[in-house]
Coordinates of C-alpha atoms in Angstrom, one line a residue:
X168 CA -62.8 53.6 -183.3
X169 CA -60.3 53.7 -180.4
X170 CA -61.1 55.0 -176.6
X171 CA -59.5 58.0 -176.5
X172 CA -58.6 57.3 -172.6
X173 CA -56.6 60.6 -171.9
X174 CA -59.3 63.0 -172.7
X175 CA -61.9 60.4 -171.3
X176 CA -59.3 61.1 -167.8
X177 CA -59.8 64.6 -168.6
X178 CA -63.2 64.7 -168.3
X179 CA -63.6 62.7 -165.1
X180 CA -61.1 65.4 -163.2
X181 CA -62.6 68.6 -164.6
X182 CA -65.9 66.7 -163.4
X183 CA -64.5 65.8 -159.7
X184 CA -63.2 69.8 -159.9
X185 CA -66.7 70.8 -160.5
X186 CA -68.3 68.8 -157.8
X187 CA -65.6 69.8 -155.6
X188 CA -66.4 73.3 -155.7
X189 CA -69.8 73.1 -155.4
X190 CA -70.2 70.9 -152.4
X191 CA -67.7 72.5 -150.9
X192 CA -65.4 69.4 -150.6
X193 CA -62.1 71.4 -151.8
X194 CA -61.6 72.1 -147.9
X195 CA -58.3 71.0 -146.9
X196 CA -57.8 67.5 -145.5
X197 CA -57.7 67.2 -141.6
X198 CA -54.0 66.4 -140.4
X199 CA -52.9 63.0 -140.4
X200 CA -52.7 60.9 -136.5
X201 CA -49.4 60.0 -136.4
X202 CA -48.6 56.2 -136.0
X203 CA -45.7 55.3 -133.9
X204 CA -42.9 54.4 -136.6
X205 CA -41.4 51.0 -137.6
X206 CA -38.6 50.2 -136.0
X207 CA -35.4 49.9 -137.8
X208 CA -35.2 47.8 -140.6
X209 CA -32.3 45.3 -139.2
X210 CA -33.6 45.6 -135.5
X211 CA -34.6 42.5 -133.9
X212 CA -38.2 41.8 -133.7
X213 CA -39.9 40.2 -130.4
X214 CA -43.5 40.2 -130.1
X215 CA -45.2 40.0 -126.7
X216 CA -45.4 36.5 -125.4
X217 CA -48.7 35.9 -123.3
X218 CA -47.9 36.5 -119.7
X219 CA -47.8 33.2 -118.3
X220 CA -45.0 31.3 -116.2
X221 CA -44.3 29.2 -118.9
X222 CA -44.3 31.9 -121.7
X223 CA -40.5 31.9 -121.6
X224 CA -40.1 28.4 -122.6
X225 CA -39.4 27.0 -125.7
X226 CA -42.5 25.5 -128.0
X227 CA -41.0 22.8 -128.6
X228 CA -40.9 21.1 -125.2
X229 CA -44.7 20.7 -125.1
X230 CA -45.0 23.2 -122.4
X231 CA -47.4 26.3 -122.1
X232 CA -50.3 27.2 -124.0
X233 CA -50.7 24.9 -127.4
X234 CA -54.4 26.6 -128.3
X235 CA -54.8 28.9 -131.2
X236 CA -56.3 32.5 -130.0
X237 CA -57.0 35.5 -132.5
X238 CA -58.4 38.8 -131.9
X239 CA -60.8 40.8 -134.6
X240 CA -59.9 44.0 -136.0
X241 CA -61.0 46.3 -138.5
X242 CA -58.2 48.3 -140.9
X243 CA -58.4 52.0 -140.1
X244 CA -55.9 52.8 -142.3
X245 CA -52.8 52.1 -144.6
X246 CA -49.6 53.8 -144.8
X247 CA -46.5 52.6 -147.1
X248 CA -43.3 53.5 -147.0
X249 CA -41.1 52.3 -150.2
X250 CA -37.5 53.4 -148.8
X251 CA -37.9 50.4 -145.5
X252 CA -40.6 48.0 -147.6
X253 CA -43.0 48.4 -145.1
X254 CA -46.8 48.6 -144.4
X255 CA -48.1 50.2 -141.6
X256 CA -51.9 48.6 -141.2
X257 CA -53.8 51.2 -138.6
X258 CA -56.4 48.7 -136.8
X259 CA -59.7 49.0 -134.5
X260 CA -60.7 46.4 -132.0
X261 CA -64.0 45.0 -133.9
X262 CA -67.6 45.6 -132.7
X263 CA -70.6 45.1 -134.6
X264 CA -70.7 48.3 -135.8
X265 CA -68.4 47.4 -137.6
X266 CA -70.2 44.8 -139.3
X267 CA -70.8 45.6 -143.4
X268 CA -73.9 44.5 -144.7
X269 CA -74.6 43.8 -149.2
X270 CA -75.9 47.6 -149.5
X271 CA -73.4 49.5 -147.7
X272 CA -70.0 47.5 -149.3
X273 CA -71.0 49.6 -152.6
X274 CA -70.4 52.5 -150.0
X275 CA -67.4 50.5 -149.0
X276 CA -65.8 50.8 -152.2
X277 CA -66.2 54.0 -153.1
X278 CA -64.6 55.5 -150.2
X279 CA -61.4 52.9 -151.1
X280 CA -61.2 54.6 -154.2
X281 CA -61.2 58.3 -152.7
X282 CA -58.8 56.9 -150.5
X283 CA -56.9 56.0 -153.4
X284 CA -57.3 59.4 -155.1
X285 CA -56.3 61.4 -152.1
X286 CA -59.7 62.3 -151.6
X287 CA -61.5 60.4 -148.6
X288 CA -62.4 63.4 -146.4
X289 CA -65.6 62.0 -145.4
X290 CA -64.1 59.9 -142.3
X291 CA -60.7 61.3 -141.2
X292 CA -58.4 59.1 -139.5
X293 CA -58.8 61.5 -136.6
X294 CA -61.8 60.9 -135.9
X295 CA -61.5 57.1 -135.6
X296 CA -60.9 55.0 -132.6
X297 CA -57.0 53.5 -133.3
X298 CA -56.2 50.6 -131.0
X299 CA -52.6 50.1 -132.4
X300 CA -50.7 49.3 -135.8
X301 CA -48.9 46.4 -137.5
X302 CA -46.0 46.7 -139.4
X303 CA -45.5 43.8 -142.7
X304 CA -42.7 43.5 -143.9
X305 CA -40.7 40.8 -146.3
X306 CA -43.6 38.3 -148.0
X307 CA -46.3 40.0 -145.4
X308 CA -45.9 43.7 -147.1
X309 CA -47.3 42.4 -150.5
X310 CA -50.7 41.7 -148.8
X311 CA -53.2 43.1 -150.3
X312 CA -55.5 45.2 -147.5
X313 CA -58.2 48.0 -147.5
X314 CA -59.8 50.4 -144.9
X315 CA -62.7 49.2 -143.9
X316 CA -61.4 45.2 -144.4
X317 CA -62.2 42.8 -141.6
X318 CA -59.1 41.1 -140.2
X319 CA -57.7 38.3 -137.6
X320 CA -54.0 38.5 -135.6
X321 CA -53.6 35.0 -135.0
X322 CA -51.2 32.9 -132.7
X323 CA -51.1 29.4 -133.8
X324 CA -49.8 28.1 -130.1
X325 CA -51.6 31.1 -128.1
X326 CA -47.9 31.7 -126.7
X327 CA -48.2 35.2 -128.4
X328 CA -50.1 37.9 -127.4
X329 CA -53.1 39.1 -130.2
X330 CA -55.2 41.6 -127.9
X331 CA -54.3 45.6 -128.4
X332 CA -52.6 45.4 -125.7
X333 CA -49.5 43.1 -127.5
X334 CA -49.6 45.9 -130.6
X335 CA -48.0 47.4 -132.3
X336 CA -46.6 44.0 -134.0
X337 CA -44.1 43.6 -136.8
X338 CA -44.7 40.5 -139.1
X339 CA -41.5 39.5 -141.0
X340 CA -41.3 36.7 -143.3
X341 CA -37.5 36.7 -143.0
X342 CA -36.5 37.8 -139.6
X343 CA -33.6 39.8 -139.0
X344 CA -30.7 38.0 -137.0
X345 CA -32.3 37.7 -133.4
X346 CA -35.1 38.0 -133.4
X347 CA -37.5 35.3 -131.6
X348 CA -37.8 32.9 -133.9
X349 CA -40.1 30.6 -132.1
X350 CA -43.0 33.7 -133.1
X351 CA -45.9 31.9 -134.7
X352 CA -48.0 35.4 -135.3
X353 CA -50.4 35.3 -138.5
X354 CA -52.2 37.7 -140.2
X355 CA -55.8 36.8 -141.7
X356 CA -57.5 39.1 -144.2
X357 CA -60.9 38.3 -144.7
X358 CA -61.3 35.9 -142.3
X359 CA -65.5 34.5 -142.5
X360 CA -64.5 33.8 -146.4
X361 CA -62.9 30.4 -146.6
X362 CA -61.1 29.5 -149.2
X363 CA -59.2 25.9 -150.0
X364 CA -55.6 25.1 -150.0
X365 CA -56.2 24.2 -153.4
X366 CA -57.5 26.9 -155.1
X367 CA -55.0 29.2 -153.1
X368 CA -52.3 27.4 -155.1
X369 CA -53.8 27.5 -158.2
X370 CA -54.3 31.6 -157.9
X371 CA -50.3 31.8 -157.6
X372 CA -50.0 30.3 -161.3
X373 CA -53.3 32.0 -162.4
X374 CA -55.6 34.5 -161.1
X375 CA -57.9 33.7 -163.7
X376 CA -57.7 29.9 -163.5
X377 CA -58.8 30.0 -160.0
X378 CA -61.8 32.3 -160.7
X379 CA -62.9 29.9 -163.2
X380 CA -62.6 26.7 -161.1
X381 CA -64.6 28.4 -157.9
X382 CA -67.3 28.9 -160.2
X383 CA -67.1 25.8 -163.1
X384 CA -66.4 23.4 -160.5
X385 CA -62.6 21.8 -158.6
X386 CA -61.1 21.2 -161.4
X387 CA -62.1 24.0 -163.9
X388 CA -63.9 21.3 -165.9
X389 CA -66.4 18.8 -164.2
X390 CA -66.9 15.6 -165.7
X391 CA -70.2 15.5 -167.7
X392 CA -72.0 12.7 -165.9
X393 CA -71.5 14.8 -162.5
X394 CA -72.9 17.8 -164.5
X395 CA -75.8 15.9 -165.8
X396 CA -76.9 14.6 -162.2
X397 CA -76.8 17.8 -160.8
X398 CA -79.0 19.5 -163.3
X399 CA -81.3 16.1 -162.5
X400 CA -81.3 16.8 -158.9
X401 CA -82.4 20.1 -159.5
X402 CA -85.0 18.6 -161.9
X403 CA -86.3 16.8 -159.2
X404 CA -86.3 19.2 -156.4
X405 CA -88.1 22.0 -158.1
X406 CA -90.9 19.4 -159.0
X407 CA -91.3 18.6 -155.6
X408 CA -91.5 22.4 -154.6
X409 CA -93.9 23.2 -157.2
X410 CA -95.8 19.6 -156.6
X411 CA -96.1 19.5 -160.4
X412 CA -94.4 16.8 -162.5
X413 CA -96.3 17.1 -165.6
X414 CA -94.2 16.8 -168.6
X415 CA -95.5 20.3 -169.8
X416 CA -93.9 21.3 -166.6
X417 CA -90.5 20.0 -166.5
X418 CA -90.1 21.4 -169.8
X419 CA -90.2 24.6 -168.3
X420 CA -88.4 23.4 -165.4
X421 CA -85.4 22.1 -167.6
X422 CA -85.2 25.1 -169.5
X423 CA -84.7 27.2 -166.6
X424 CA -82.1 25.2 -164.9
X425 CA -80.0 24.7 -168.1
X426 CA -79.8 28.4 -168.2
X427 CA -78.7 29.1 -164.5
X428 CA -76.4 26.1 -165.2
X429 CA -74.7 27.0 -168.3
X430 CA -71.2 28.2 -166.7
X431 CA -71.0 24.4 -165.7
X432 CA -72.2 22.9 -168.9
X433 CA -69.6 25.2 -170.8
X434 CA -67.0 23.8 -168.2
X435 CA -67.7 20.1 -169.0
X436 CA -67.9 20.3 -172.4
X437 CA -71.7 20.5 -173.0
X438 CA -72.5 23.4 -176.0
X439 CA -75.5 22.2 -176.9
X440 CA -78.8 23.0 -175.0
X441 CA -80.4 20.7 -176.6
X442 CA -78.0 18.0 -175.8
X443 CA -78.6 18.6 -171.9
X444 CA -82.3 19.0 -172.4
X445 CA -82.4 15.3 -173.5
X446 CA -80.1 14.5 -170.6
X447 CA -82.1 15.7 -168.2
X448 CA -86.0 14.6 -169.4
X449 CA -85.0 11.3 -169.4
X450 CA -85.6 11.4 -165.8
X451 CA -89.0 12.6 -166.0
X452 CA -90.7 9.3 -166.0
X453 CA -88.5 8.0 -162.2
X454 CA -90.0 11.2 -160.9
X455 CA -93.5 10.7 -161.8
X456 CA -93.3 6.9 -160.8
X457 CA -91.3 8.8 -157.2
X458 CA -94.7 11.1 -157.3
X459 CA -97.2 8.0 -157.4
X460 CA -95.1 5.8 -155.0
X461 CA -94.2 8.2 -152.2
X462 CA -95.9 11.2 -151.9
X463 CA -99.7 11.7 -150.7
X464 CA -100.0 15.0 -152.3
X465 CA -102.6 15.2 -155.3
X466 CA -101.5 16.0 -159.5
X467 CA -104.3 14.4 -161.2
X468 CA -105.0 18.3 -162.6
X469 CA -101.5 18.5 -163.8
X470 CA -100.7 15.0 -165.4
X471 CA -102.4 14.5 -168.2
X472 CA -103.3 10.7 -169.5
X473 CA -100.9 11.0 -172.6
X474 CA -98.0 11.9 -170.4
X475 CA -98.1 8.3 -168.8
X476 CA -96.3 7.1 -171.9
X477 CA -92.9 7.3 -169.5

């Protein structure tokens, strides 16, 4: 049978009404802070240069700063406006209060999706600390951005100004007619998650693909050798940590690491467990011979005389 999905949306509102009017939270929202306004859609745009002698001259003659400088804010808040194409990103200067830890991005999350619903009452803009705003517009108003998200204004030279005092700042990936075209400002979203060149251009053909080759490996599918020597050296470093290399043992071992590996078997073309399982306890025997040749550490308990067969 079908998800009925409109009275399952139903449900969920006369459930939020409910819990509205018991805690209270039907109050009305606090007004908005009013962010200075975008300029014009065709005005000119000119960034603050750093305020050096030189921060008149052109890049191009070698002259001034040539350092890249960034400063760390957090999103306070995002405003769009359809009629212009652009989006209004309220930032905080950074401090480690700022800092989100595993348990409270849940939190995180949930107050995006208030946001979302109109609802987010629990931390009005009002009551936040807003440095200044930046203003994307052409390619830059399609990035995707959050309250809460961590983010870096970046000047690839240092020519251009990134503190609060150079905002508000309007990133254009098509400048109006001009406008300083020698600006170099960048705008990094999640900047402590690094991410290749690579798998950036494979996400523009394919969400999906690129999912699948961060987890299955660079190239979506690993070649099987590869595979099978990392599943080894995983054989081998668990015996070493449990200082066991009975064969009884690295059963166990194998098992365990065929299962936290499946993703990349799947990817390589492995769909048999017991295919890898012989792969791997072939190396059994050049750990044990490892065991009795370089380590000091005593197994006589846990290798029994029938397992020296190898």
């Amino acid at each position: 049978a079908g998800v009925d999905f409109a009275a399952l949306d139903d449900k969920i509102v006369q459930h939020q009404q409910m819990t509205q009017a018991m805690d209270g939270s039907h109050r009305t929202p606090p007004p908005m802070q009013h962010l200075p306004p975008p300029p014009p859609p065709h005005a000119p745009i000119y960034n603050r240069r750093v305020a050096t002698n030189s921060a008149r001259t052109s890049l191009s003659d070698g002259s001034g700063p040539s350092y890249p400088k960034f400063s760390r804010y957090v999103i306070r808040s995002v405003q769009v406006d359809v009629k212009t194409f652009t989006k209004t990103i309220a930032v905080g200067t950074w401090t480690s209060k700022d800092e989100i830890g595993d348990r409270q991005e849940s939190e995180r999350l949930r107050k995006i999706c208030e946001e979302n619903n109109g609802r987010n009452f629990d931390n009005p803009l009002n009551s936040i600390e807003i440095d200044g705003c930046l203003h994307l517009r052409g390619e830059w108003y399609h990035t995707q951005c959050h309250v809460g998200d961590v983010i870096h204004l970046c000047s690839l030279s240092g020519t251009y100004a990134t503190d609060k005092s150079a905002l508000p700042v309007v990133l254009h990936s098509n400048p109006p007619e001009g406008s300083d075209m020698h600006d170099d400002l960048l705008l990094v979203v999640h900047p402590d998650v690094l991410i290749s060149p690579t798998l950036v251009s494979e996400a523009v053909k394919c969400p999906r693909l690129s999912v699948l080759q961060s987890r299955l490996g660079s190239t979506g599918l690993s070649a099987k050798s590869a595979v099978i020597g990392t599943l080894r050296h995983d054989l081998f470093e668990r015996c070493l940590q449990e200082r066991d290399v009975s064969r009884r043992s690295a059963v166990l071992f194998i098992r365990q690491i065929i299962r936290d590996r499946a993703e990349t078997l799947l990817g390589c073309g492995i769909t048999k467990q017991s295919e890898a399982f012989a792969e791997v306890m072939k190396t059994v025997p050049q750990i044990q011979k490892f065991h009795a040749t370089y380590t000091s550490w005593s197994t006589n308990d846990k290798i029994d005389s029938s397992e020296s067969d190898g």
